[in-house]
Amino acid sequence: AVEREAELWGDRCRLLIGEANLSAAFRRADLALSAGGGTMWELAAVGTPTLAAITAENQRPGVERFAAAGAVESLGDAES
């Protein structure tokens, strides 16, 4: 489903799977869509603007804290 959505955006969207150098890719990105786990932390560390979705209950505190600090924009629960 994600791959299909990325294709609809054409050249304006790049879906990274198996990227060798994520740090460099994150720094080049204008915007990232991420779950609220470890990747969200990595995106924040390099300053990539991020939309973060809560995909597991243990991600909620991190996403809420990062959003309160202005480090990410929360999308809330992924299931909603």
PDB file of N, CA and C in Angstrom:
ATOM      1  N   ALA A   1       0.824  -1.198   0.000  1.00  0.00           N
ATOM      2  CA  ALA A   1       0.000   0.000   0.000  1.00  0.00           C
ATOM      3  C   ALA A   1       0.863   1.256   0.000  1.00  0.00           C
ATOM      4  N   VAL A   2       1.919   1.287   0.803  1.00  0.00           N
ATOM      5  CA  VAL A   2       2.792   2.462   0.857  1.00  0.00           C
ATOM      6  C   VAL A   2       3.493   2.657  -0.477  1.00  0.00           C
ATOM      7  N   GLU A   3       3.966   1.564  -1.058  1.00  0.00           N
ATOM      8  CA  GLU A   3       4.645   1.646  -2.353  1.00  0.00           C
ATOM      9  C   GLU A   3       3.719   2.237  -3.415  1.00  0.00           C
ATOM     10  N   ARG A   4       2.487   1.811  -3.404  1.00  0.00           N
ATOM     11  CA  ARG A   4       1.505   2.301  -4.385  1.00  0.00           C
ATOM     12  C   ARG A   4       1.263   3.800  -4.197  1.00  0.00           C
ATOM     13  N   GLU A   5       1.146   4.239  -2.957  1.00  0.00           N
ATOM     14  CA  GLU A   5       0.951   5.669  -2.685  1.00  0.00           C
ATOM     15  C   GLU A   5       2.161   6.483  -3.117  1.00  0.00           C
ATOM     16  N   ALA A   6       3.358   5.974  -2.846  1.00  0.00           N
ATOM     17  CA  ALA A   6       4.579   6.684  -3.240  1.00  0.00           C
ATOM     18  C   ALA A   6       4.645   6.837  -4.762  1.00  0.00           C
ATOM     19  N   GLU A   7       4.233   5.809  -5.494  1.00  0.00           N
ATOM     20  CA  GLU A   7       4.236   5.879  -6.954  1.00  0.00           C
ATOM     21  C   GLU A   7       3.319   6.982  -7.473  1.00  0.00           C
ATOM     22  N   LEU A   8       2.220   7.220  -6.794  1.00  0.00           N
ATOM     23  CA  LEU A   8       1.290   8.270  -7.210  1.00  0.00           C
ATOM     24  C   LEU A   8       1.916   9.656  -7.141  1.00  0.00           C
ATOM     25  N   TRP A   9       2.901   9.823  -6.262  1.00  0.00           N
ATOM     26  CA  TRP A   9       3.572  11.115  -6.105  1.00  0.00           C
ATOM     27  C   TRP A   9       4.679  11.310  -7.126  1.00  0.00           C
ATOM     28  N   GLY A  10       5.049  10.264  -7.835  1.00  0.00           N
ATOM     29  CA  GLY A  10       6.082  10.376  -8.863  1.00  0.00           C
ATOM     30  C   GLY A  10       7.419  10.807  -8.274  1.00  0.00           C
ATOM     31  N   ASP A  11       8.068  11.763  -8.933  1.00  0.00           N
ATOM     32  CA  ASP A  11       9.391  12.233  -8.514  1.00  0.00           C
ATOM     33  C   ASP A  11       9.357  13.043  -7.225  1.00  0.00           C
ATOM     34  N   ARG A  12       8.179  13.440  -6.769  1.00  0.00           N
ATOM     35  CA  ARG A  12       8.083  14.257  -5.561  1.00  0.00           C
ATOM     36  C   ARG A  12       8.174  13.440  -4.282  1.00  0.00           C
ATOM     37  N   CYS A  13       8.177  12.114  -4.410  1.00  0.00           N
ATOM     38  CA  CYS A  13       8.214  11.240  -3.243  1.00  0.00           C
ATOM     39  C   CYS A  13       9.233  10.139  -3.477  1.00  0.00           C
ATOM     40  N   ARG A  14      10.043   9.876  -2.459  1.00  0.00           N
ATOM     41  CA  ARG A  14      11.016   8.789  -2.557  1.00  0.00           C
ATOM     42  C   ARG A  14      10.843   7.881  -1.344  1.00  0.00           C
ATOM     43  N   LEU A  15      10.528   6.646  -1.592  1.00  0.00           N
ATOM     44  CA  LEU A  15      10.363   5.651  -0.548  1.00  0.00           C
ATOM     45  C   LEU A  15      11.699   4.941  -0.356  1.00  0.00           C
ATOM     46  N   LEU A  16      12.258   5.007   0.848  1.00  0.00           N
ATOM     47  CA  LEU A  16      13.561   4.405   1.121  1.00  0.00           C
ATOM     48  C   LEU A  16      13.384   3.027   1.744  1.00  0.00           C
ATOM     49  N   ILE A  17      13.895   2.017   1.066  1.00  0.00           N
ATOM     50  CA  ILE A  17      13.883   0.653   1.572  1.00  0.00           C
ATOM     51  C   ILE A  17      15.293   0.112   1.392  1.00  0.00           C
ATOM     52  N   GLY A  18      15.932  -0.279   2.479  1.00  0.00           N
ATOM     53  CA  GLY A  18      17.284  -0.806   2.392  1.00  0.00           C
ATOM     54  C   GLY A  18      18.324   0.242   2.051  1.00  0.00           C
ATOM     55  N   GLU A  19      18.076   1.479   2.382  1.00  0.00           N
ATOM     56  CA  GLU A  19      19.010   2.576   2.114  1.00  0.00           C
ATOM     57  C   GLU A  19      20.312   2.349   2.881  1.00  0.00           C
ATOM     58  N   ALA A  20      21.439   2.470   2.208  1.00  0.00           N
ATOM     59  CA  ALA A  20      22.744   2.218   2.832  1.00  0.00           C
ATOM     60  C   ALA A  20      23.159   3.330   3.785  1.00  0.00           C
ATOM     61  N   ASN A  21      22.844   4.586   3.461  1.00  0.00           N
ATOM     62  CA  ASN A  21      23.270   5.707   4.285  1.00  0.00           C
ATOM     63  C   ASN A  21      22.054   6.547   4.670  1.00  0.00           C
ATOM     64  N   LEU A  22      21.338   6.096   5.683  1.00  0.00           N
ATOM     65  CA  LEU A  22      20.112   6.788   6.091  1.00  0.00           C
ATOM     66  C   LEU A  22      20.372   8.200   6.579  1.00  0.00           C
ATOM     67  N   SER A  23      21.450   8.412   7.291  1.00  0.00           N
ATOM     68  CA  SER A  23      21.744   9.742   7.807  1.00  0.00           C
ATOM     69  C   SER A  23      21.822  10.763   6.679  1.00  0.00           C
ATOM     70  N   ALA A  24      22.531  10.443   5.621  1.00  0.00           N
ATOM     71  CA  ALA A  24      22.635  11.351   4.476  1.00  0.00           C
ATOM     72  C   ALA A  24      21.277  11.544   3.808  1.00  0.00           C
ATOM     73  N   ALA A  25      20.520  10.460   3.655  1.00  0.00           N
ATOM     74  CA  ALA A  25      19.188  10.555   3.043  1.00  0.00           C
ATOM     75  C   ALA A  25      18.271  11.423   3.889  1.00  0.00           C
ATOM     76  N   PHE A  26      18.338  11.266   5.205  1.00  0.00           N
ATOM     77  CA  PHE A  26      17.502  12.077   6.101  1.00  0.00           C
ATOM     78  C   PHE A  26      17.850  13.553   5.968  1.00  0.00           C
ATOM     79  N   ARG A  27      19.129  13.867   5.871  1.00  0.00           N
ATOM     80  CA  ARG A  27      19.543  15.271   5.767  1.00  0.00           C
ATOM     81  C   ARG A  27      19.104  15.891   4.441  1.00  0.00           C
ATOM     82  N   ARG A  28      19.000  15.090   3.391  1.00  0.00           N
ATOM     83  CA  ARG A  28      18.559  15.594   2.080  1.00  0.00           C
ATOM     84  C   ARG A  28      17.045  15.790   2.010  1.00  0.00           C
ATOM     85  N   ALA A  29      16.312  15.123   2.879  1.00  0.00           N
ATOM     86  CA  ALA A  29      14.844  15.121   2.791  1.00  0.00           C
ATOM     87  C   ALA A  29      14.234  16.464   3.173  1.00  0.00           C
ATOM     88  N   ASP A  30      13.208  16.837   2.441  1.00  0.00           N
ATOM     89  CA  ASP A  30      12.428  18.026   2.792  1.00  0.00           C
ATOM     90  C   ASP A  30      11.441  17.711   3.910  1.00  0.00           C
ATOM     91  N   LEU A  31      10.983  16.461   3.954  1.00  0.00           N
ATOM     92  CA  LEU A  31       9.980  16.029   4.918  1.00  0.00           C
ATOM     93  C   LEU A  31      10.018  14.513   5.008  1.00  0.00           C
ATOM     94  N   ALA A  32       9.798  13.992   6.204  1.00  0.00           N
ATOM     95  CA  ALA A  32       9.748  12.535   6.388  1.00  0.00           C
ATOM     96  C   ALA A  32       8.438  12.145   7.056  1.00  0.00           C
ATOM     97  N   LEU A  33       7.960  10.978   6.698  1.00  0.00           N
ATOM     98  CA  LEU A  33       6.815  10.347   7.347  1.00  0.00           C
ATOM     99  C   LEU A  33       7.361   9.118   8.043  1.00  0.00           C
ATOM    100  N   SER A  34       7.162   9.041   9.359  1.00  0.00           N
ATOM    101  CA  SER A  34       7.774   7.966  10.141  1.00  0.00           C
ATOM    102  C   SER A  34       6.825   7.482  11.228  1.00  0.00           C
ATOM    103  N   ALA A  35       7.022   6.235  11.614  1.00  0.00           N
ATOM    104  CA  ALA A  35       6.390   5.766  12.844  1.00  0.00           C
ATOM    105  C   ALA A  35       7.147   6.411  14.010  1.00  0.00           C
ATOM    106  N   GLY A  36       6.601   6.294  15.185  1.00  0.00           N
ATOM    107  CA  GLY A  36       7.162   6.964  16.345  1.00  0.00           C
ATOM    108  C   GLY A  36       8.249   6.200  17.071  1.00  0.00           C
ATOM    109  N   GLY A  37       8.923   5.295  16.404  1.00  0.00           N
ATOM    110  CA  GLY A  37       9.991   4.522  17.037  1.00  0.00           C
ATOM    111  C   GLY A  37      11.359   5.131  16.821  1.00  0.00           C
ATOM    112  N   GLY A  38      12.353   4.273  16.709  1.00  0.00           N
ATOM    113  CA  GLY A  38      13.739   4.711  16.627  1.00  0.00           C
ATOM    114  C   GLY A  38      14.040   5.619  15.450  1.00  0.00           C
ATOM    115  N   THR A  39      13.403   5.391  14.312  1.00  0.00           N
ATOM    116  CA  THR A  39      13.654   6.238  13.150  1.00  0.00           C
ATOM    117  C   THR A  39      13.247   7.677  13.426  1.00  0.00           C
ATOM    118  N   MET A  40      12.181   7.882  14.185  1.00  0.00           N
ATOM    119  CA  MET A  40      11.764   9.234  14.539  1.00  0.00           C
ATOM    120  C   MET A  40      12.889   9.954  15.288  1.00  0.00           C
ATOM    121  N   TRP A  41      13.549   9.244  16.187  1.00  0.00           N
ATOM    122  CA  TRP A  41      14.663   9.825  16.945  1.00  0.00           C
ATOM    123  C   TRP A  41      15.811  10.190  16.004  1.00  0.00           C
ATOM    124  N   GLU A  42      16.107   9.314  15.067  1.00  0.00           N
ATOM    125  CA  GLU A  42      17.193   9.563  14.118  1.00  0.00           C
ATOM    126  C   GLU A  42      16.882  10.760  13.229  1.00  0.00           C
ATOM    127  N   LEU A  43      15.642  10.874  12.781  1.00  0.00           N
ATOM    128  CA  LEU A  43      15.240  12.022  11.979  1.00  0.00           C
ATOM    129  C   LEU A  43      15.376  13.319  12.769  1.00  0.00           C
ATOM    130  N   ALA A  44      14.962  13.297  14.017  1.00  0.00           N
ATOM    131  CA  ALA A  44      15.084  14.484  14.865  1.00  0.00           C
ATOM    132  C   ALA A  44      16.548  14.852  15.086  1.00  0.00           C
ATOM    133  N   ALA A  45      17.401  13.850  15.222  1.00  0.00           N
ATOM    134  CA  ALA A  45      18.818  14.102  15.479  1.00  0.00           C
ATOM    135  C   ALA A  45      19.486  14.868  14.340  1.00  0.00           C
ATOM    136  N   VAL A  46      19.035  14.630  13.101  1.00  0.00           N
ATOM    137  CA  VAL A  46      19.628  15.348  11.966  1.00  0.00           C
ATOM    138  C   VAL A  46      18.780  16.538  11.526  1.00  0.00           C
ATOM    139  N   GLY A  47      17.666  16.784  12.233  1.00  0.00           N
ATOM    140  CA  GLY A  47      16.852  17.969  11.977  1.00  0.00           C
ATOM    141  C   GLY A  47      15.896  17.870  10.801  1.00  0.00           C
ATOM    142  N   THR A  48      15.525  16.658  10.412  1.00  0.00           N
ATOM    143  CA  THR A  48      14.589  16.486   9.299  1.00  0.00           C
ATOM    144  C   THR A  48      13.159  16.727   9.773  1.00  0.00           C
ATOM    145  N   PRO A  49      12.428  17.646   9.139  1.00  0.00           N
ATOM    146  CA  PRO A  49      11.016  17.833   9.503  1.00  0.00           C
ATOM    147  C   PRO A  49      10.271  16.506   9.335  1.00  0.00           C
ATOM    148  N   THR A  50       9.510  16.130  10.360  1.00  0.00           N
ATOM    149  CA  THR A  50       8.918  14.798  10.381  1.00  0.00           C
ATOM    150  C   THR A  50       7.455  14.809  10.805  1.00  0.00           C
ATOM    151  N   LEU A  51       6.645  14.028  10.094  1.00  0.00           N
ATOM    152  CA  LEU A  51       5.289  13.702  10.504  1.00  0.00           C
ATOM    153  C   LEU A  51       5.386  12.316  11.130  1.00  0.00           C
ATOM    154  N   ALA A  52       5.014  12.197  12.388  1.00  0.00           N
ATOM    155  CA  ALA A  52       5.173  10.934  13.109  1.00  0.00           C
ATOM    156  C   ALA A  52       3.821  10.332  13.469  1.00  0.00           C
ATOM    157  N   ALA A  53       3.665   9.052  13.150  1.00  0.00           N
ATOM    158  CA  ALA A  53       2.446   8.318  13.470  1.00  0.00           C
ATOM    159  C   ALA A  53       2.730   7.326  14.589  1.00  0.00           C
ATOM    160  N   ILE A  54       1.779   7.158  15.465  1.00  0.00           N
ATOM    161  CA  ILE A  54       1.883   6.181  16.554  1.00  0.00           C
ATOM    162  C   ILE A  54       1.372   4.850  16.019  1.00  0.00           C
ATOM    163  N   THR A  55       2.295   3.881  15.865  1.00  0.00           N
ATOM    164  CA  THR A  55       1.917   2.578  15.321  1.00  0.00           C
ATOM    165  C   THR A  55       1.905   1.495  16.396  1.00  0.00           C
ATOM    166  N   ALA A  56       2.370   1.841  17.588  1.00  0.00           N
ATOM    167  CA  ALA A  56       2.350   0.930  18.742  1.00  0.00           C
ATOM    168  C   ALA A  56       2.215   1.775  19.996  1.00  0.00           C
ATOM    169  N   GLU A  57       1.538   1.262  20.977  1.00  0.00           N
ATOM    170  CA  GLU A  57       1.251   2.043  22.183  1.00  0.00           C
ATOM    171  C   GLU A  57       2.512   2.540  22.875  1.00  0.00           C
ATOM    172  N   ASN A  58       3.607   1.790  22.813  1.00  0.00           N
ATOM    173  CA  ASN A  58       4.828   2.227  23.483  1.00  0.00           C
ATOM    174  C   ASN A  58       5.474   3.434  22.792  1.00  0.00           C
ATOM    175  N   GLN A  59       5.005   3.802  21.599  1.00  0.00           N
ATOM    176  CA  GLN A  59       5.520   4.982  20.901  1.00  0.00           C
ATOM    177  C   GLN A  59       4.825   6.267  21.327  1.00  0.00           C
ATOM    178  N   ARG A  60       3.653   6.145  21.945  1.00  0.00           N
ATOM    179  CA  ARG A  60       2.850   7.325  22.286  1.00  0.00           C
ATOM    180  C   ARG A  60       3.623   8.348  23.122  1.00  0.00           C
ATOM    181  N   PRO A  61       4.272   7.962  24.239  1.00  0.00           N
ATOM    182  CA  PRO A  61       4.964   8.979  25.040  1.00  0.00           C
ATOM    183  C   PRO A  61       6.044   9.721  24.252  1.00  0.00           C
ATOM    184  N   GLY A  62       6.801   9.002  23.440  1.00  0.00           N
ATOM    185  CA  GLY A  62       7.857   9.654  22.659  1.00  0.00           C
ATOM    186  C   GLY A  62       7.302  10.627  21.640  1.00  0.00           C
ATOM    187  N   VAL A  63       6.293  10.205  20.896  1.00  0.00           N
ATOM    188  CA  VAL A  63       5.687  11.080  19.892  1.00  0.00           C
ATOM    189  C   VAL A  63       5.087  12.308  20.568  1.00  0.00           C
ATOM    190  N   GLU A  64       4.388  12.120  21.666  1.00  0.00           N
ATOM    191  CA  GLU A  64       3.774  13.257  22.353  1.00  0.00           C
ATOM    192  C   GLU A  64       4.820  14.228  22.876  1.00  0.00           C
ATOM    193  N   ARG A  65       5.916  13.716  23.418  1.00  0.00           N
ATOM    194  CA  ARG A  65       6.983  14.593  23.929  1.00  0.00           C
ATOM    195  C   ARG A  65       7.693  15.327  22.793  1.00  0.00           C
ATOM    196  N   PHE A  66       7.996  14.608  21.736  1.00  0.00           N
ATOM    197  CA  PHE A  66       8.662  15.248  20.600  1.00  0.00           C
ATOM    198  C   PHE A  66       7.756  16.317  19.992  1.00  0.00           C
ATOM    199  N   ALA A  67       6.463  16.027  19.874  1.00  0.00           N
ATOM    200  CA  ALA A  67       5.523  16.997  19.315  1.00  0.00           C
ATOM    201  C   ALA A  67       5.421  18.225  20.222  1.00  0.00           C
ATOM    202  N   ALA A  68       5.369  18.010  21.528  1.00  0.00           N
ATOM    203  CA  ALA A  68       5.290  19.137  22.471  1.00  0.00           C
ATOM    204  C   ALA A  68       6.523  20.026  22.377  1.00  0.00           C
ATOM    205  N   ALA A  69       7.665  19.421  22.065  1.00  0.00           N
ATOM    206  CA  ALA A  69       8.919  20.172  21.949  1.00  0.00           C
ATOM    207  C   ALA A  69       9.089  20.783  20.555  1.00  0.00           C
ATOM    208  N   GLY A  70       8.178  20.465  19.638  1.00  0.00           N
ATOM    209  CA  GLY A  70       8.271  20.996  18.282  1.00  0.00           C
ATOM    210  C   GLY A  70       9.221  20.227  17.377  1.00  0.00           C
ATOM    211  N   ALA A  71       9.654  19.046  17.815  1.00  0.00           N
ATOM    212  CA  ALA A  71      10.612  18.252  17.026  1.00  0.00           C
ATOM    213  C   ALA A  71       9.925  17.465  15.911  1.00  0.00           C
ATOM    214  N   VAL A  72       8.648  17.126  16.068  1.00  0.00           N
ATOM    215  CA  VAL A  72       7.868  16.431  15.045  1.00  0.00           C
ATOM    216  C   VAL A  72       6.450  16.990  15.071  1.00  0.00           C
ATOM    217  N   GLU A  73       5.712  16.670  14.041  1.00  0.00           N
ATOM    218  CA  GLU A  73       4.281  16.938  14.007  1.00  0.00           C
ATOM    219  C   GLU A  73       3.597  15.592  14.159  1.00  0.00           C
ATOM    220  N   SER A  74       2.770  15.446  15.173  1.00  0.00           N
ATOM    221  CA  SER A  74       2.132  14.164  15.425  1.00  0.00           C
ATOM    222  C   SER A  74       0.929  13.959  14.517  1.00  0.00           C
ATOM    223  N   LEU A  75       0.858  12.764  13.935  1.00  0.00           N
ATOM    224  CA  LEU A  75      -0.313  12.353  13.155  1.00  0.00           C
ATOM    225  C   LEU A  75      -1.285  11.566  14.017  1.00  0.00           C
ATOM    226  N   GLY A  76      -0.919  11.327  15.279  1.00  0.00           N
ATOM    227  CA  GLY A  76      -1.758  10.544  16.158  1.00  0.00           C
ATOM    228  C   GLY A  76      -1.664   9.061  15.833  1.00  0.00           C
ATOM    229  N   ASP A  77      -2.698   8.343  16.175  1.00  0.00           N
ATOM    230  CA  ASP A  77      -2.719   6.893  15.969  1.00  0.00           C
ATOM    231  C   ASP A  77      -2.811   6.552  14.481  1.00  0.00           C
ATOM    232  N   ALA A  78      -1.971   5.645  14.054  1.00  0.00           N
ATOM    233  CA  ALA A  78      -1.961   5.224  12.648  1.00  0.00           C
ATOM    234  C   ALA A  78      -3.265   4.553  12.254  1.00  0.00           C
ATOM    235  N   GLU A  79      -3.934   3.938  13.191  1.00  0.00           N
ATOM    236  CA  GLU A  79      -5.187   3.217  12.906  1.00  0.00           C
ATOM    237  C   GLU A  79      -6.377   4.142  12.738  1.00  0.00           C
ATOM    238  N   SER A  80      -6.255   5.392  13.155  1.00  0.00           N
ATOM    239  CA  SER A  80      -7.400   6.315  13.089  1.00  0.00           C
ATOM    240  C   SER A  80      -7.589   6.906  11.719  1.00  0.00           C
TER     241      SER A  80
END
